[in-house]
PDB file of C-alpha atoms in Angstrom:
ATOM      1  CA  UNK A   1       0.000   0.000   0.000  1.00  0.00           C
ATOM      2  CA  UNK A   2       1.718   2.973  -1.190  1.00  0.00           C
ATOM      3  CA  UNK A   3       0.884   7.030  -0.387  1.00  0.00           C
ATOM      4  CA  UNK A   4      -0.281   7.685  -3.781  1.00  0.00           C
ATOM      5  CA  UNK A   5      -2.927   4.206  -3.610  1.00  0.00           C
ATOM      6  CA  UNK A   6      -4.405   5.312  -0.217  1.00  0.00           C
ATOM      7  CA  UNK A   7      -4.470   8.988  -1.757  1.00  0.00           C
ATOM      8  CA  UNK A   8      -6.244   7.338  -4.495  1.00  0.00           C
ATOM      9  CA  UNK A   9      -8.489   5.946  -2.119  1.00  0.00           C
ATOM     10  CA  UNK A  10      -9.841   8.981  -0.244  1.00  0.00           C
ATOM     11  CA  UNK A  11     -10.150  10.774  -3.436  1.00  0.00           C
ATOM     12  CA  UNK A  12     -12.589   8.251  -4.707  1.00  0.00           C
ATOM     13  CA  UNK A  13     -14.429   8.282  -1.010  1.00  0.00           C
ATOM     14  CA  UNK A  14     -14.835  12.395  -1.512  1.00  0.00           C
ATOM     15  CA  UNK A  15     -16.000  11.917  -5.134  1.00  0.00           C
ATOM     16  CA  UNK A  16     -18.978   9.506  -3.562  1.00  0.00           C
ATOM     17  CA  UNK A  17     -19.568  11.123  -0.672  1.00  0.00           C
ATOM     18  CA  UNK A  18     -20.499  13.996  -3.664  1.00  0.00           C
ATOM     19  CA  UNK A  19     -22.337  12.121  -5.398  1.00  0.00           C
ATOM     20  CA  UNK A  20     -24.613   9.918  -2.694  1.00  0.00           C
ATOM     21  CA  UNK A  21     -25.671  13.643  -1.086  1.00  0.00           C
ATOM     22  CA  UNK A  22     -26.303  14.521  -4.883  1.00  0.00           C
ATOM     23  CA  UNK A  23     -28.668  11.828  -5.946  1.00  0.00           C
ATOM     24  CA  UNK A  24     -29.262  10.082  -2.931  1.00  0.00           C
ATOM     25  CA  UNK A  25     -27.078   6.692  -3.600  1.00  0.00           C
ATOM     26  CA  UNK A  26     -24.869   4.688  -1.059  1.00  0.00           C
ATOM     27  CA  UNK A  27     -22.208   5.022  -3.561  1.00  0.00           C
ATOM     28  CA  UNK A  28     -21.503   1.528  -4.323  1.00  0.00           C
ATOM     29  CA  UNK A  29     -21.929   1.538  -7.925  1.00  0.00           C
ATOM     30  CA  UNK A  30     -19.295   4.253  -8.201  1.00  0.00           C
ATOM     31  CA  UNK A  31     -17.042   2.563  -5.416  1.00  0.00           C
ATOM     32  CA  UNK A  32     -16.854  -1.122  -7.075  1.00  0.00           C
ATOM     33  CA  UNK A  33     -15.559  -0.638 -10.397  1.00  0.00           C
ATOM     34  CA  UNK A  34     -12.822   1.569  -8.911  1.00  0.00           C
ATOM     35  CA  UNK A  35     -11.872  -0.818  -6.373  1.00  0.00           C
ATOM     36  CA  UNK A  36     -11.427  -3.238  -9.291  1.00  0.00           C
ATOM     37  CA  UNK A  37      -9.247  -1.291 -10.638  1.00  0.00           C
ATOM     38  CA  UNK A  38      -7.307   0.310  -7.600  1.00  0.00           C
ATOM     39  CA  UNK A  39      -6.641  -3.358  -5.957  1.00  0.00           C
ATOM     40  CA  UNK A  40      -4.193  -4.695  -8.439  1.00  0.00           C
ATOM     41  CA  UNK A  41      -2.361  -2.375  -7.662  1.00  0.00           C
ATOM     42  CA  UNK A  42      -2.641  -3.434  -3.748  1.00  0.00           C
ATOM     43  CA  UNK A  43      -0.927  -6.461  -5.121  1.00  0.00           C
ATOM     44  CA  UNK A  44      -4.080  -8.131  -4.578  1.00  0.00           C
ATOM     45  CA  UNK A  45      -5.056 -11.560  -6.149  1.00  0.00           C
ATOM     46  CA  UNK A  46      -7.543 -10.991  -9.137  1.00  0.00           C
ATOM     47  CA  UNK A  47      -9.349 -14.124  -8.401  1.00  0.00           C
ATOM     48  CA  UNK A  48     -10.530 -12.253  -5.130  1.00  0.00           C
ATOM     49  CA  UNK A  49     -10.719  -9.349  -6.399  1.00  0.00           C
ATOM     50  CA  UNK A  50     -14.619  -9.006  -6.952  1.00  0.00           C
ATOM     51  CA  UNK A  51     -15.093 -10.273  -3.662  1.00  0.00           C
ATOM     52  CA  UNK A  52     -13.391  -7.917  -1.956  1.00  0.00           C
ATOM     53  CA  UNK A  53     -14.613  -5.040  -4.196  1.00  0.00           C
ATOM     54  CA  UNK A  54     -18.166  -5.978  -3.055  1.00  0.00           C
ATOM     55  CA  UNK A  55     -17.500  -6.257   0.407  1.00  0.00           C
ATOM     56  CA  UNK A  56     -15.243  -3.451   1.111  1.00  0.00           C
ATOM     57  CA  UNK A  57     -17.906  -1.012  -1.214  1.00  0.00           C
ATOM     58  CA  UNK A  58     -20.672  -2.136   1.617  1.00  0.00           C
ATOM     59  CA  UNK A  59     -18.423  -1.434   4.806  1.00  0.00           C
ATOM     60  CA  UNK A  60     -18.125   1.631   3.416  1.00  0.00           C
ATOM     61  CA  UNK A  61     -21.509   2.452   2.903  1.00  0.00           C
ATOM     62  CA  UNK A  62     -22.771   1.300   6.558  1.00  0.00           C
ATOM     63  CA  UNK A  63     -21.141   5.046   7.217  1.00  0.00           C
ATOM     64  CA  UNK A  64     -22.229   7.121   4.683  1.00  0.00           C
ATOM     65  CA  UNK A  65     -26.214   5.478   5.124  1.00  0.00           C
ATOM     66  CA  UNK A  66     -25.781   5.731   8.491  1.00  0.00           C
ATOM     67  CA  UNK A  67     -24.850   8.806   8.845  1.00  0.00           C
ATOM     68  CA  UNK A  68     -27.590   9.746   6.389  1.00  0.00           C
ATOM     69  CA  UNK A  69     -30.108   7.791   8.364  1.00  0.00           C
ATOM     70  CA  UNK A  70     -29.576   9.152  11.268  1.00  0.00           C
ATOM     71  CA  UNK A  71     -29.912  12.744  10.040  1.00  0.00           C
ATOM     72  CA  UNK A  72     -33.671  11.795   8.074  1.00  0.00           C
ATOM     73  CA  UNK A  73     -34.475   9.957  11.597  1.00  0.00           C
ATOM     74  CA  UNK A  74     -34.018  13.111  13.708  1.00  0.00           C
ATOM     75  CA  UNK A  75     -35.794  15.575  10.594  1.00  0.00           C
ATOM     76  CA  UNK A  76     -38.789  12.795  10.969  1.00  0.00           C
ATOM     77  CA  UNK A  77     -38.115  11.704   7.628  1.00  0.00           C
ATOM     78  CA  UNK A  78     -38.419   7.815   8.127  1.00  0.00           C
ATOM     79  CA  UNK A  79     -41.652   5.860   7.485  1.00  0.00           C
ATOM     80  CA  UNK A  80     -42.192   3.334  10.397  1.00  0.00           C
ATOM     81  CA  UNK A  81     -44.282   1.067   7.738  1.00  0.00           C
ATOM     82  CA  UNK A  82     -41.730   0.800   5.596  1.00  0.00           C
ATOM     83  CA  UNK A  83     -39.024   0.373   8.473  1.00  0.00           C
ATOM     84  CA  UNK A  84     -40.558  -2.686  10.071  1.00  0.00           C
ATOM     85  CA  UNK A  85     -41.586  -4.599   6.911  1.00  0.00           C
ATOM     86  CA  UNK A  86     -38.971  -3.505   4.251  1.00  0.00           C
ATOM     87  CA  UNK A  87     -36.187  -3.713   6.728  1.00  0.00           C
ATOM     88  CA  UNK A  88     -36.344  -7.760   7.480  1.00  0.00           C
ATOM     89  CA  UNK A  89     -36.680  -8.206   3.821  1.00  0.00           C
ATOM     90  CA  UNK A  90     -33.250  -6.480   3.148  1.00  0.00           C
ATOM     91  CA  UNK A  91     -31.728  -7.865   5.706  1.00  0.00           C
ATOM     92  CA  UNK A  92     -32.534 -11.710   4.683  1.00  0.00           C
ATOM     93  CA  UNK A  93     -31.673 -10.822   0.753  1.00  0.00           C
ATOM     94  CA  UNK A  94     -28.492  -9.105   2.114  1.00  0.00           C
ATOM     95  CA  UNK A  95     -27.154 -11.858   3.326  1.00  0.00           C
ATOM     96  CA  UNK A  96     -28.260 -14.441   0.905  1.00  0.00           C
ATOM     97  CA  UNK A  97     -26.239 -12.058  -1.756  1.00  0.00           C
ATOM     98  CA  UNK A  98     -23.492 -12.611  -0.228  1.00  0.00           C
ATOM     99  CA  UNK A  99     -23.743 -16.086   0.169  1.00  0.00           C
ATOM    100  CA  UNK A 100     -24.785 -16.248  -3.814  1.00  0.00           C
ATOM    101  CA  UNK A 101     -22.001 -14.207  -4.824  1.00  0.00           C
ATOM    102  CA  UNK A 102     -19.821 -17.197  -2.976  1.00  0.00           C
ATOM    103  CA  UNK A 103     -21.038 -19.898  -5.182  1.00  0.00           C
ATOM    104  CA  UNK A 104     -21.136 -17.823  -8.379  1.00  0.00           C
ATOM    105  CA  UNK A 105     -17.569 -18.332 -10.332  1.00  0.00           C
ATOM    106  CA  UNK A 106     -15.254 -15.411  -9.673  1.00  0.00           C
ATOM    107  CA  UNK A 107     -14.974 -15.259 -13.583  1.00  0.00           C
ATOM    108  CA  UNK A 108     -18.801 -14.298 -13.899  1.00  0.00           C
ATOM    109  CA  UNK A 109     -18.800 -11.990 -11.122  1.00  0.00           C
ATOM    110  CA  UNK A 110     -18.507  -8.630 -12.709  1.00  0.00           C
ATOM    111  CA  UNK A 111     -21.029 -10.149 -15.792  1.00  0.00           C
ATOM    112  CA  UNK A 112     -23.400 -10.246 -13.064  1.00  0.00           C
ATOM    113  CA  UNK A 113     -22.336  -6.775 -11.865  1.00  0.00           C
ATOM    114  CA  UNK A 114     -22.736  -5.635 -14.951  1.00  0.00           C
ATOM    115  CA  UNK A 115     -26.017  -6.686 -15.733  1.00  0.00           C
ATOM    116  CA  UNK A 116     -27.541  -5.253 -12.330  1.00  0.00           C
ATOM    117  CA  UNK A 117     -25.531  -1.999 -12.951  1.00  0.00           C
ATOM    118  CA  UNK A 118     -27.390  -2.092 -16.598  1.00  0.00           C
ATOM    119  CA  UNK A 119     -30.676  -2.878 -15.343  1.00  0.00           C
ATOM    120  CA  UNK A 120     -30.137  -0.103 -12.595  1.00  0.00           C
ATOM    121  CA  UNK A 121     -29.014   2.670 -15.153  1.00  0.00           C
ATOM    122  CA  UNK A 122     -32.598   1.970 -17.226  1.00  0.00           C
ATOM    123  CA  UNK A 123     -34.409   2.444 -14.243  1.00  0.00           C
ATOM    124  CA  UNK A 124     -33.052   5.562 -13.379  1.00  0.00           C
ATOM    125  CA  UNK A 125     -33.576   6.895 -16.732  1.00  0.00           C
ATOM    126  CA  UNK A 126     -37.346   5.944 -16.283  1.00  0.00           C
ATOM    127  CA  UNK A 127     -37.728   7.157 -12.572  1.00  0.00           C
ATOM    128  CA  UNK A 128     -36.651  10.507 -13.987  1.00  0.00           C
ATOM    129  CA  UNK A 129     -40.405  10.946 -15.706  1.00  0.00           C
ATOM    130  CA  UNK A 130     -43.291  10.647 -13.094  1.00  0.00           C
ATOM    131  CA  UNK A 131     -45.311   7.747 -12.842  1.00  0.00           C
ATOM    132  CA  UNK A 132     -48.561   7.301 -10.703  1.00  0.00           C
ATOM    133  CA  UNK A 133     -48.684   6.398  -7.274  1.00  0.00           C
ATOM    134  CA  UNK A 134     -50.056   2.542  -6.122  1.00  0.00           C
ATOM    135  CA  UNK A 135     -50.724   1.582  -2.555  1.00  0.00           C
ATOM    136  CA  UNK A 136     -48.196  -0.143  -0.751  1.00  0.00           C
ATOM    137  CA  UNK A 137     -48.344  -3.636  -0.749  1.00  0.00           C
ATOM    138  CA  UNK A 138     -49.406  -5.567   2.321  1.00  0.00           C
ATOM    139  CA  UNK A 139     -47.085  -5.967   4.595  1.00  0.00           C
ATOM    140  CA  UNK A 140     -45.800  -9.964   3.356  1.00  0.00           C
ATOM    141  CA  UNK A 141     -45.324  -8.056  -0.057  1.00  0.00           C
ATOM    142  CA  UNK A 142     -43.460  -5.726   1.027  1.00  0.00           C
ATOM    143  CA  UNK A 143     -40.991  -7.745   3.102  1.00  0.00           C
ATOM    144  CA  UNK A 144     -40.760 -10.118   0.018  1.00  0.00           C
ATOM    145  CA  UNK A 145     -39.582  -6.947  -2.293  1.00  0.00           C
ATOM    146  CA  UNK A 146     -37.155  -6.114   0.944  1.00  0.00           C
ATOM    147  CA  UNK A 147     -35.738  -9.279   0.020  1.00  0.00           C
ATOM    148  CA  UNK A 148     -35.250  -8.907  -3.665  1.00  0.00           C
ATOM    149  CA  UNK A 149     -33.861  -5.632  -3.426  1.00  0.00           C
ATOM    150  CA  UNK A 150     -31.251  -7.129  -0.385  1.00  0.00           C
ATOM    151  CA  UNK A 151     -30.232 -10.341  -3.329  1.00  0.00           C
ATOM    152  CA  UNK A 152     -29.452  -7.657  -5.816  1.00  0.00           C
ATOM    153  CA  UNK A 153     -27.922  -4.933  -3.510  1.00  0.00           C
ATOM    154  CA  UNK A 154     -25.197  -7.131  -1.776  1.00  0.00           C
ATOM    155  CA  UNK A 155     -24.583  -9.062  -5.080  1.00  0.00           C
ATOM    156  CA  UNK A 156     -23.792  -5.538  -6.805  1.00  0.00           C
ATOM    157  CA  UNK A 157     -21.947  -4.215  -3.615  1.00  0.00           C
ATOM    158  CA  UNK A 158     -24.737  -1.331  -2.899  1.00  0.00           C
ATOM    159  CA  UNK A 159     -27.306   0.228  -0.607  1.00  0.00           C
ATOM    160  CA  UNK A 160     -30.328  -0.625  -2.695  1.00  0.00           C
ATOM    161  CA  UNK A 161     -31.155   3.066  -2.773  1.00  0.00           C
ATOM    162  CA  UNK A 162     -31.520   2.946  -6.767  1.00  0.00           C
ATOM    163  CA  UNK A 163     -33.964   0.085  -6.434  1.00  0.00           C
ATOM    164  CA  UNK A 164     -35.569   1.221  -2.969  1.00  0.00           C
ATOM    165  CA  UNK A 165     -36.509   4.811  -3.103  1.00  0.00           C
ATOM    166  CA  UNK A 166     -38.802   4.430  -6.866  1.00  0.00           C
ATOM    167  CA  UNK A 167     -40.166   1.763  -5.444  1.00  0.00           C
ATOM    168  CA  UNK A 168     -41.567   3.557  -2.420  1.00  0.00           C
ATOM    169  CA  UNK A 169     -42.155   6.439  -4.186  1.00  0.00           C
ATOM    170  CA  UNK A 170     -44.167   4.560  -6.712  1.00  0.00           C
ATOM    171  CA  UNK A 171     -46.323   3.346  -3.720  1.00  0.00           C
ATOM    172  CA  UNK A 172     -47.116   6.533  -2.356  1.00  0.00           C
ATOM    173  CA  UNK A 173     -44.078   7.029   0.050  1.00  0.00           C
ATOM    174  CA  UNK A 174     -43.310  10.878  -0.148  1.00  0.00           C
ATOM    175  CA  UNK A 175     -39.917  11.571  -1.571  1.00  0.00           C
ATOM    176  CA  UNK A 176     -38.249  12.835   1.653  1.00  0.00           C
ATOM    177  CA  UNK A 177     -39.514  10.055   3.593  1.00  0.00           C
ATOM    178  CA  UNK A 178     -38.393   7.579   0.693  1.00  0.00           C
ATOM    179  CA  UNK A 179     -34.719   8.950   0.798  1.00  0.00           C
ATOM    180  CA  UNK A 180     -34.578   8.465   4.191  1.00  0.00           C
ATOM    181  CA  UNK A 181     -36.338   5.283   4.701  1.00  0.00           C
ATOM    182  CA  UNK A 182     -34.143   4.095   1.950  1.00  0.00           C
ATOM    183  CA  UNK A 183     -31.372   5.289   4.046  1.00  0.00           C
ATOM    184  CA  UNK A 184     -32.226   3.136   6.971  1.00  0.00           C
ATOM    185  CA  UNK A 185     -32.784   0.097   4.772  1.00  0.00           C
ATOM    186  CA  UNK A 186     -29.380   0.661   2.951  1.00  0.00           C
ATOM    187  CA  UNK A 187     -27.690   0.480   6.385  1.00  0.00           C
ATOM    188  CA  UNK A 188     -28.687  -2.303   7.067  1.00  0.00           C
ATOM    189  CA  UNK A 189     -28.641  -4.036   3.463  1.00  0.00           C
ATOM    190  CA  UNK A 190     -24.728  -3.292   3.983  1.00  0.00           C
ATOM    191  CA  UNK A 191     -23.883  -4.879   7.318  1.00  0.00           C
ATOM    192  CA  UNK A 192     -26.294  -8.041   6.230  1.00  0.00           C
ATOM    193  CA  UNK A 193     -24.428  -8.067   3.428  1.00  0.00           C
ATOM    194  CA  UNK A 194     -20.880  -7.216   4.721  1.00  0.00           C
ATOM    195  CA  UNK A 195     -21.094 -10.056   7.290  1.00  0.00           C
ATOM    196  CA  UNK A 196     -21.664 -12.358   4.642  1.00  0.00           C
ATOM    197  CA  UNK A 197     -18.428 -11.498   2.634  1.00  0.00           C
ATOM    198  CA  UNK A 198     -16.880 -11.872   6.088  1.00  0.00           C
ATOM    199  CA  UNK A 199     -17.707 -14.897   7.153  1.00  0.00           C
ATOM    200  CA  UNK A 200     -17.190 -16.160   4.118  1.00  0.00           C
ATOM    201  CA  UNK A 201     -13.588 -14.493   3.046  1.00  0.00           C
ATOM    202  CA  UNK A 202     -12.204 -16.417   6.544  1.00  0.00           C
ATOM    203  CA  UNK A 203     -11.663 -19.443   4.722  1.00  0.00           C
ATOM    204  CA  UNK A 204      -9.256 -17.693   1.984  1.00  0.00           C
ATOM    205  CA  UNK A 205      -6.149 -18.000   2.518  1.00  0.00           C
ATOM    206  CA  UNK A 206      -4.565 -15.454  -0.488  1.00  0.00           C
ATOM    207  CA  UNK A 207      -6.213 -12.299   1.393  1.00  0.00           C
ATOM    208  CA  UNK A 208      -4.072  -9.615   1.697  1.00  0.00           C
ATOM    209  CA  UNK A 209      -2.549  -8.277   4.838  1.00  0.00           C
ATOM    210  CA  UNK A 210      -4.995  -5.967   7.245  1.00  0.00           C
ATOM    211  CA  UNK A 211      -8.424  -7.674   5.790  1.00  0.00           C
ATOM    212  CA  UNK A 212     -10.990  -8.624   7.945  1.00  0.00           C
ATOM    213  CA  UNK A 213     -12.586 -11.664   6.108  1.00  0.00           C
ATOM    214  CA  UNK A 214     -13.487  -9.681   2.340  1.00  0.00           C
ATOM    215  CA  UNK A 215     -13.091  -6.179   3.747  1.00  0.00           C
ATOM    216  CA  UNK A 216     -10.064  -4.707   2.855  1.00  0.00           C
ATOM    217  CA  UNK A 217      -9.654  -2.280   5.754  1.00  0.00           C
ATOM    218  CA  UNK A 218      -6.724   0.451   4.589  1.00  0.00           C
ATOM    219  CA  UNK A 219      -9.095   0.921   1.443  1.00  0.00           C
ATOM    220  CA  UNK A 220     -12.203   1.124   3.343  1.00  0.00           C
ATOM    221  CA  UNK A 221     -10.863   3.503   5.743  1.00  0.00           C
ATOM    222  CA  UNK A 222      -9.449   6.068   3.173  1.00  0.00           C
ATOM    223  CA  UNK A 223     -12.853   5.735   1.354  1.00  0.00           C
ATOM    224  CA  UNK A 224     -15.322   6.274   4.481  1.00  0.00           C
ATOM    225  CA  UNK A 225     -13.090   8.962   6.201  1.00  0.00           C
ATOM    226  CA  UNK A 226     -13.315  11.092   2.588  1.00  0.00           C
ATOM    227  CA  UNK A 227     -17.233  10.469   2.102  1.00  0.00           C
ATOM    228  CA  UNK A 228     -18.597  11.465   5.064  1.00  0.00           C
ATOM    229  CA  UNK A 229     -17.340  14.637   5.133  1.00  0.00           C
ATOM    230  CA  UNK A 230     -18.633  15.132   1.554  1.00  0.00           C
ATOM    231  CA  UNK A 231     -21.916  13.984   1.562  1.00  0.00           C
ATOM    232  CA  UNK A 232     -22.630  17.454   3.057  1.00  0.00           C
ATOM    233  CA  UNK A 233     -20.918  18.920  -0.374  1.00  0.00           C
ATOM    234  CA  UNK A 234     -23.148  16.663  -2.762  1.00  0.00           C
ATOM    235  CA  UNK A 235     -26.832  17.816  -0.392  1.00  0.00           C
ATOM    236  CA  UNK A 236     -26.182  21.470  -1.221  1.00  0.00           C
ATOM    237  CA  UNK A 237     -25.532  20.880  -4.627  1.00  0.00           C
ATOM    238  CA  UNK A 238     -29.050  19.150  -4.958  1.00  0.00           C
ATOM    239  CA  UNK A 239     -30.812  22.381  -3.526  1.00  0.00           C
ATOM    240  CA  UNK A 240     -29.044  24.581  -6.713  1.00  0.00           C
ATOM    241  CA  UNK A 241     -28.364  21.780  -9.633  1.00  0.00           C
ATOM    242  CA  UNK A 242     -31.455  20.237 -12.136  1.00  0.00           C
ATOM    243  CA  UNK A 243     -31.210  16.672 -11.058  1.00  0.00           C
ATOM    244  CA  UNK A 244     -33.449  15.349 -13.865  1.00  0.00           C
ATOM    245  CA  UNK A 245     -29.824  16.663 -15.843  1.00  0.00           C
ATOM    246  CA  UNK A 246     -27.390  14.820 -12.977  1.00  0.00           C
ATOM    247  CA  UNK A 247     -29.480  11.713 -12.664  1.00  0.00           C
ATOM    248  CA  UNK A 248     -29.203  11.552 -16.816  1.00  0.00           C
ATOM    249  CA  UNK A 249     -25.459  11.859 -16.878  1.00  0.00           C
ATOM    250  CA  UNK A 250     -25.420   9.342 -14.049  1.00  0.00           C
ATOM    251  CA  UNK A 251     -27.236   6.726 -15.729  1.00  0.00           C
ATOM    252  CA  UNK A 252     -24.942   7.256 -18.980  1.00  0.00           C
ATOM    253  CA  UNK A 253     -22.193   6.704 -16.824  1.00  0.00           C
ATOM    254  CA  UNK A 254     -23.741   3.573 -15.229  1.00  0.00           C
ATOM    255  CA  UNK A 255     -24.429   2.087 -18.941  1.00  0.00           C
ATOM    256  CA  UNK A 256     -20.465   2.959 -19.629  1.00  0.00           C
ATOM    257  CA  UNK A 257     -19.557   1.056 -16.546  1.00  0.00           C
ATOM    258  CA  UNK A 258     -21.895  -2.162 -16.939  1.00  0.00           C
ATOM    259  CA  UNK A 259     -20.432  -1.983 -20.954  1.00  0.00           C
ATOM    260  CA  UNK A 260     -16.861  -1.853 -19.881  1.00  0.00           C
ATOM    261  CA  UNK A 261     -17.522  -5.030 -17.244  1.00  0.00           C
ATOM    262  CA  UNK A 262     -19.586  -7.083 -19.574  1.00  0.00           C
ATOM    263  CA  UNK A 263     -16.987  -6.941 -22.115  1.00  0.00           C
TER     264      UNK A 263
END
């Protein structure tokens, strides 16, 4: 680990900590790819390289959703609903996303990545029109969609808050409370999900020095000690910028990403 990789490292934690006050992400979709390409140079093994991209992207965004949650928590900005039936849901499909991304060949790892990050960059181009507002389901439903979005958050290495928030918004969840009920959610999706890539990077033995199972802790450091202070950055920025514009740009960027690890 040189000065100019961990400098590398807290740059990419400011530029998310930007961008998740901006549009309201965790940041893992921005923190993945450029772990996979910051490791190698870590010296780290690229047959665990995905794995450790994954996990070390959701340590990092337990602080930066945390943080966020608490803030929409004391602002009164967290549906209680959506809290005790979305939250079990996320935390079961957390965990069984890391255990899928276990048994799925390290080889086809970032294909799957780049599918979700695909899929995910088509639905924010759609969430950027309005569509009408449904009911939320009952409350089985909605801890059975907590679980879908917790499979395909951990497996991608994010907070679910690109699959969470237009789904609550589509059923009737103001946007503020949305955001931050996402927020809480996302938390949570991340430690689920993070103790899975744990427990399951103890039985590796090519991990590199200072890793706690997955989590590679001098990169995760760097990156949550940057985006924290940031995030504050990014939530002014969304009072002054048009982020129909930002969230268009984003998703062009996602379909460059999901391009680049498909191919």
């Amino acid at each position: 680990m040189s000065l100019e990789l961990l400098f590398s490292f807290m740059l990419l934690g400011a530029f998310v900590g930007v961008m998740a006050g901006l549009l309201g992400i965790g940041g893992g979709l921005i923190v993945v790819p450029a772990l996979l390409f910051l490791l190698p140079m870590a010296g780290i093994d690229a047959e665990i390289s995905m794995q450790i991209a994954l996990a070390t992207s959701l340590a990092s965004i337990i602080a930066t959703s945390g943080s966020s949650a608490l803030n929409h928590f004391k602002l009164g900005n967290v549906d209680m609903f959506v809290v005790k039936w979305l939250m079990p849901g996320v935390v079961i499909g957390g965990f069984l996303g890391a255990n899928l991304a276990e048994w799925i060949p390290s080889q086809y790892l970032p294909k799957v990545f780049g599918v979700i990050v695909l899929l995910l960059a088509i639905q924010m181009l759609f969430s950027i029109r309005g569509t009408t507002s449904k009911q939320m389901p009952s409350s089985g439903a909605t801890m059975v969609y907590g679980t879908g979005i917790g499979v395909v958050s951990s497996l991608a290495g994010i907070g679910g808050g690109s699959l969470s928030v237009p789904f609550l918004n589509r059923h009737g969840i103001e946007m503020r409370k949305a955001v931050g009920s996402s927020s809480v959610c996302g938390c949570m999706i991340a430690i689920a999900g993070m103790l899975g890539f744990i427990l399951h990077g103890y039985k590796v033995e090519s991990l590199p020095a200072y890793s706690v199972g997955y989590v590679y802790l001098p990169a995760l450091i760097a990156i949550a000690s940057t985006s924290m202070l940031t995030t504050r950055i990014g939530a002014r920025l969304a009072t002054s910028l048009p982020t129909p514009t930002l969230k268009k740009i984003f998703a062009l960027f996602l379909i460059f990403v999901a391009g680049t690890m498909l191919l």
